CSV table of C-alpha atoms in Angstrom, one decimal:
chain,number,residue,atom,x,y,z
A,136,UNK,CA,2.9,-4.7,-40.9
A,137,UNK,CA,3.5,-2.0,-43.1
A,138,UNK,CA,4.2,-1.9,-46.8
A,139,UNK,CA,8.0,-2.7,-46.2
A,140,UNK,CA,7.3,-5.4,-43.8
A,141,UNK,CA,7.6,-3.7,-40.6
A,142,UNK,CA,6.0,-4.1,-37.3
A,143,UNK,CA,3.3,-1.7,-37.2
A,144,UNK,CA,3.1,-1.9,-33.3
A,145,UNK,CA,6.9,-1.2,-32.9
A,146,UNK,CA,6.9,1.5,-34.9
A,147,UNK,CA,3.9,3.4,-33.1
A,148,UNK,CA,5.3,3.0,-29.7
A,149,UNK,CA,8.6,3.8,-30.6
A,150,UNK,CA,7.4,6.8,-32.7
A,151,UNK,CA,5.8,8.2,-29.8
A,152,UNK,CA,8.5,9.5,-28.2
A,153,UNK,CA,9.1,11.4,-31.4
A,154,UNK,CA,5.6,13.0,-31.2
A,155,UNK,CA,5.4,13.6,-27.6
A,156,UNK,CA,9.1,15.4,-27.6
A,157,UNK,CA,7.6,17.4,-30.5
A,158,UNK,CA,4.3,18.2,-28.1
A,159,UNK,CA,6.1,18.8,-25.2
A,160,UNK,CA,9.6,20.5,-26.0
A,161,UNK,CA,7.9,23.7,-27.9
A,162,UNK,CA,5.5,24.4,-25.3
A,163,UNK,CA,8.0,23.9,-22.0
A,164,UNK,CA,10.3,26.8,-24.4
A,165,UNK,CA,7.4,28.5,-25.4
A,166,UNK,CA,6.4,28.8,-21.3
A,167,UNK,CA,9.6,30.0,-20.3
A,168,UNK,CA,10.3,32.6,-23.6
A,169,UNK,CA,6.8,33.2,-23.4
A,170,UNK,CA,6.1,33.9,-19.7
A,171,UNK,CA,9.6,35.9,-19.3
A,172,UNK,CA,8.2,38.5,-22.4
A,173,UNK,CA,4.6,38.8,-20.9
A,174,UNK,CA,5.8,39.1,-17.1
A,175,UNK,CA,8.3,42.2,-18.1
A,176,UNK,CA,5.9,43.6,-20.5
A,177,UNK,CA,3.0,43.3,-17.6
A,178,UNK,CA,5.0,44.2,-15.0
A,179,UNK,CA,6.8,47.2,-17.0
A,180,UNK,CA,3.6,49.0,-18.2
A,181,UNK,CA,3.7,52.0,-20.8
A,182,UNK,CA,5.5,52.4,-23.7
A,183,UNK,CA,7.4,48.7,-22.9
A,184,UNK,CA,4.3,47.3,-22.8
A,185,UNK,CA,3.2,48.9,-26.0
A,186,UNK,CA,6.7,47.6,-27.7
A,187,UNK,CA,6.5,44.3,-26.4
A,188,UNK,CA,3.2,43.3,-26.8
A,189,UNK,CA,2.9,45.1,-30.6
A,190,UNK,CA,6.0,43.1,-31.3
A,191,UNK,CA,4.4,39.8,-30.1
A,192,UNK,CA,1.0,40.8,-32.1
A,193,UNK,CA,2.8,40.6,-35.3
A,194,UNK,CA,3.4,36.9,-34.8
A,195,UNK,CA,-0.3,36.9,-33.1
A,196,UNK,CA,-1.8,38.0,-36.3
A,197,UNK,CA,-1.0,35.2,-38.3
A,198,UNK,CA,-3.2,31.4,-37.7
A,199,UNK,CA,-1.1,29.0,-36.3
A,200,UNK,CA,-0.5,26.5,-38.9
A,201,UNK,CA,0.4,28.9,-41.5
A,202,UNK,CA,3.0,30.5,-39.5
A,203,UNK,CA,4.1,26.6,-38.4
A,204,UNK,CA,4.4,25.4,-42.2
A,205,UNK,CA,5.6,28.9,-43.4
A,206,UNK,CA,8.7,28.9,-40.7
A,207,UNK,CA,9.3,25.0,-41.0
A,208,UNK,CA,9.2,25.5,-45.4
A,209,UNK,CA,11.8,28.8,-44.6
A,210,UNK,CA,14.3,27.0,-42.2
A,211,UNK,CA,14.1,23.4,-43.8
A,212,UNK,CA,12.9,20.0,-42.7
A,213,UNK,CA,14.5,18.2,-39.9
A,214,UNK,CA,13.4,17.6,-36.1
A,215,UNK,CA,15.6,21.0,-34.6
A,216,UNK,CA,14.0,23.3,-37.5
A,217,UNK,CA,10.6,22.0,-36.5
A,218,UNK,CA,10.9,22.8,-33.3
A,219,UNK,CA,12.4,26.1,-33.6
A,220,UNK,CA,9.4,26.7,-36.1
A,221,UNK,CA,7.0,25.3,-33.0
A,222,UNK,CA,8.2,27.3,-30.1
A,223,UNK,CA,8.2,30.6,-31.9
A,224,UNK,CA,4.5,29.6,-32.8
A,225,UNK,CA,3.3,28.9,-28.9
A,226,UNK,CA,5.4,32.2,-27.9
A,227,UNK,CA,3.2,34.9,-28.6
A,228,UNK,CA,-0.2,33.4,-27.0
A,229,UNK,CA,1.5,32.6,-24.0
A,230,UNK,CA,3.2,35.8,-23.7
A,231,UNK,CA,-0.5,37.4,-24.1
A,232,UNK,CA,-1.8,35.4,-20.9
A,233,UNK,CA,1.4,36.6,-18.9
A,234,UNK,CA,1.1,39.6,-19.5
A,235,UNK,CA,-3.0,40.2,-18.7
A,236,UNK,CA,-2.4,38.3,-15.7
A,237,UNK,CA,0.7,40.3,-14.6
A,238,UNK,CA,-1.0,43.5,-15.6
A,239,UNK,CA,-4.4,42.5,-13.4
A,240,UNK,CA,-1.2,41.9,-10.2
A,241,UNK,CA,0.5,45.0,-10.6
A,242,UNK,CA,-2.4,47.5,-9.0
A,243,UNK,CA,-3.0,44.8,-6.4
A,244,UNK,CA,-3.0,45.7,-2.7
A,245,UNK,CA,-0.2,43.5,-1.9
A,246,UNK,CA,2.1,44.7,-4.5
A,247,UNK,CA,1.4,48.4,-3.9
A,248,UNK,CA,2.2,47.7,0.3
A,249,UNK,CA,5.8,45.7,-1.0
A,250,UNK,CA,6.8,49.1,-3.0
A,251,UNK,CA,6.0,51.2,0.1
A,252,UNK,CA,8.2,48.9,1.9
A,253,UNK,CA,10.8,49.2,-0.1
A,254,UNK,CA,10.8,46.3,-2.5
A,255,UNK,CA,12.7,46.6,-5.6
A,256,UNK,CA,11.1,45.5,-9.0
A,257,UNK,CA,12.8,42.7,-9.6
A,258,UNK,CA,12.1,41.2,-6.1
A,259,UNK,CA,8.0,42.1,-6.3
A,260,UNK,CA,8.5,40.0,-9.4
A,261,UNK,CA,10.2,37.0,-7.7
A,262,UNK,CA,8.3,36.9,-4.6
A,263,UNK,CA,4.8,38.3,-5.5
A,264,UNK,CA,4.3,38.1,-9.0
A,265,UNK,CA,5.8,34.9,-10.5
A,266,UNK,CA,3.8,32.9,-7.8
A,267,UNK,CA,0.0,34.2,-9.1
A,268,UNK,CA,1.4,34.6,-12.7
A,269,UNK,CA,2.6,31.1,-13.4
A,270,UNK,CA,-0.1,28.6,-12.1
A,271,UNK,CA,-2.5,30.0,-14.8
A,272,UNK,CA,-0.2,30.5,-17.6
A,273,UNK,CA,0.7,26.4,-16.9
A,274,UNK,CA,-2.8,25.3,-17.2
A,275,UNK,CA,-2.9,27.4,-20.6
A,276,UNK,CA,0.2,26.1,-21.8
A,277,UNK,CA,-1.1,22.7,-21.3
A,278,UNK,CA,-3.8,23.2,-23.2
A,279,UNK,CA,-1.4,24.0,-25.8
A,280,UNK,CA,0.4,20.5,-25.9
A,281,UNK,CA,-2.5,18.8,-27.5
A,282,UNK,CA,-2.4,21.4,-30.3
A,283,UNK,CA,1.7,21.4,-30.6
A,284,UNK,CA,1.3,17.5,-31.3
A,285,UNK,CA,-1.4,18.0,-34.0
A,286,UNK,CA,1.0,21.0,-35.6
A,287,UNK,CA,3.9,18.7,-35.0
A,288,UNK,CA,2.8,15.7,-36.7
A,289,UNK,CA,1.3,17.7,-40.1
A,290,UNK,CA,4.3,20.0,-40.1
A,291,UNK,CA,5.7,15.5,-40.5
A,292,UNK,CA,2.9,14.6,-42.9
A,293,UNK,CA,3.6,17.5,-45.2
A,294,UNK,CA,7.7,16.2,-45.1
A,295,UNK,CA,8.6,19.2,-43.0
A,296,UNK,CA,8.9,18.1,-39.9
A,297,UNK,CA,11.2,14.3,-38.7
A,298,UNK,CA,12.6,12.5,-42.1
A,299,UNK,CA,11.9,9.1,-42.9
A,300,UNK,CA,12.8,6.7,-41.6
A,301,UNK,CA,12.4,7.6,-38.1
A,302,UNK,CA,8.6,6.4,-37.1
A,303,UNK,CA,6.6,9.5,-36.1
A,304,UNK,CA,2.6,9.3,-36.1
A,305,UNK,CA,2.9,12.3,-38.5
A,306,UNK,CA,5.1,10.7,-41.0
A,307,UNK,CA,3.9,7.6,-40.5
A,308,UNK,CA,0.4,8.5,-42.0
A,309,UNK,CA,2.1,10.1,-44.7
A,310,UNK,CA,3.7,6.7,-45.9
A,311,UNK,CA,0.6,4.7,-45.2
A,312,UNK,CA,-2.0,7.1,-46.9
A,313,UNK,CA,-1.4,4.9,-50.5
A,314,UNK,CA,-2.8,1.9,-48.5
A,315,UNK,CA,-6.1,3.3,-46.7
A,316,UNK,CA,-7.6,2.2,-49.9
A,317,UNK,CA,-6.8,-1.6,-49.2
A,318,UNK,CA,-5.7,-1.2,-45.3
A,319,UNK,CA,-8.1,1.6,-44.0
A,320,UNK,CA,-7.0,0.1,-40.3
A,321,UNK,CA,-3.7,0.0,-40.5
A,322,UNK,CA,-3.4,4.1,-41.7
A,323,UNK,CA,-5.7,5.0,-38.9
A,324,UNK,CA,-3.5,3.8,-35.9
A,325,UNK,CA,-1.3,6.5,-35.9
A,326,UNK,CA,-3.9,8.9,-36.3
A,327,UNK,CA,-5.7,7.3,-33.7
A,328,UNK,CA,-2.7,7.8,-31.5
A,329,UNK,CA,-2.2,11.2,-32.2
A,330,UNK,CA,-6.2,11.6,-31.4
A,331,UNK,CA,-6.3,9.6,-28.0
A,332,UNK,CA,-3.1,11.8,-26.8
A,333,UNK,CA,-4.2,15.2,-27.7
A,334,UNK,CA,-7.6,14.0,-25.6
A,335,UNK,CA,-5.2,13.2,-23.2
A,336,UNK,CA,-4.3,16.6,-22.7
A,337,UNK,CA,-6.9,18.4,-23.5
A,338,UNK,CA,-8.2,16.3,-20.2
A,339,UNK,CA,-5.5,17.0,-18.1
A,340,UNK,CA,-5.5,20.8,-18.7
A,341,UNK,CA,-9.2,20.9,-17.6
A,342,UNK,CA,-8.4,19.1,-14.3
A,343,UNK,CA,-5.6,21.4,-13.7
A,344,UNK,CA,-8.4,24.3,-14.7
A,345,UNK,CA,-11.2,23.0,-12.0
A,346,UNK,CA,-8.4,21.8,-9.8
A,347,UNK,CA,-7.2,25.9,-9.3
A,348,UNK,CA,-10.5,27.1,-9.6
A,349,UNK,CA,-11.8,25.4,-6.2
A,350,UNK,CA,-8.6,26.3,-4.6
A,351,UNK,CA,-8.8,30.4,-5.7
């Protein structure tokens, strides 16, 4: 148990779905947002391009948990402002990989024969593009899970992220950090969690990696 009496187990199951909505949400907005930008900026070429991707390099500039904890501090603690803080975090990365990928496409063979057919832009995009673009950009993005959980739960240690007292392996090492002193075990379950989930994904994103490889 915990220093108000409750069930330590409970609370780190149940807390889980807090931390895995806060790993998975900003990354599958982040993917969309994300892929949308770099695809149109990739696809678009020239000054768009340059607009685009500049724009997306000002976010890029800046490391990832300053930008987290800055935007979290500006907008306020709660779960919605976290995630906000989150997505616009994994946007510009993602947005980088769409648009190198998209940019490698557009002087391809089979895109230059469907413009001498007669394609329109937007259908190149839909038919040809999005089908090469999005396989790698998933494997990157789910790479980036691992890291949103570990932003996600110290954006909830440092009290910017879920408010007590909803368990979340973030927070919850934030109330049991006076008792690692007396209980070392008991404040290293949820960071175990968080630890054994992030592997987890880290894992999954390099069979999805190997998994592509041998079928390109």
């Amino acid at each position: 148990t915990d220093e108000l009496g409750r069930d330590m187990l409970s609370r780190l199951i149940w807390g889980g779905r807090l931390s895995l909505l806060m790993g998975v949400t900003p990354v599958v907005l982040a993917f969309i947002i994300g892929s949308a930008i770099g695809i149109i900026a990739g696809y678009a070429g020239g000054w768009t391009n340059t607009l685009i991707m500049r724009t997306v390099d000002v976010f890029y500039a800046f490391p990832s948990v300053l930008l987290a904890v800055a935007l979290s501090g500006a907008l306020g603690a709660g779960l919605g402002n976290a995630l906000l803080s989150l997505t616009v975090v994994f946007i510009p990365p993602i947005a980088r990989v769409a648009e190198s990928v998209t940019t490698r496409l557009r002087s391809s063979d089979f895109i230059e024969a469907a413009r001498a057919s007669g394609a329109g832009a937007f259908t190149i995009v839909r038919v040809h593009v999005l089908g090469n673009v999005l396989g790698p950009i998933f494997v990157y993005a789910t790479s980036l899970i691992a890291v949103s959980m570990i932003l996600a739960s110290g954006l909830s240690f440092l009290g910017l992220g879920v408010r007590p007292p909803n368990p979340e392996w973030g927070l919850m090492l934030n109330t049991l950090r006076t008792a690692i002193y007396v209980q070392p075990w008991v404040a290293a379950l949820p960071g175990a969690m968080i630890f054994m989930v992030s592997i987890s994904f880290n894992l999954l994103s390099d069979g999805l990696r190997s998994a592509m490889e041998v079928r390109q």
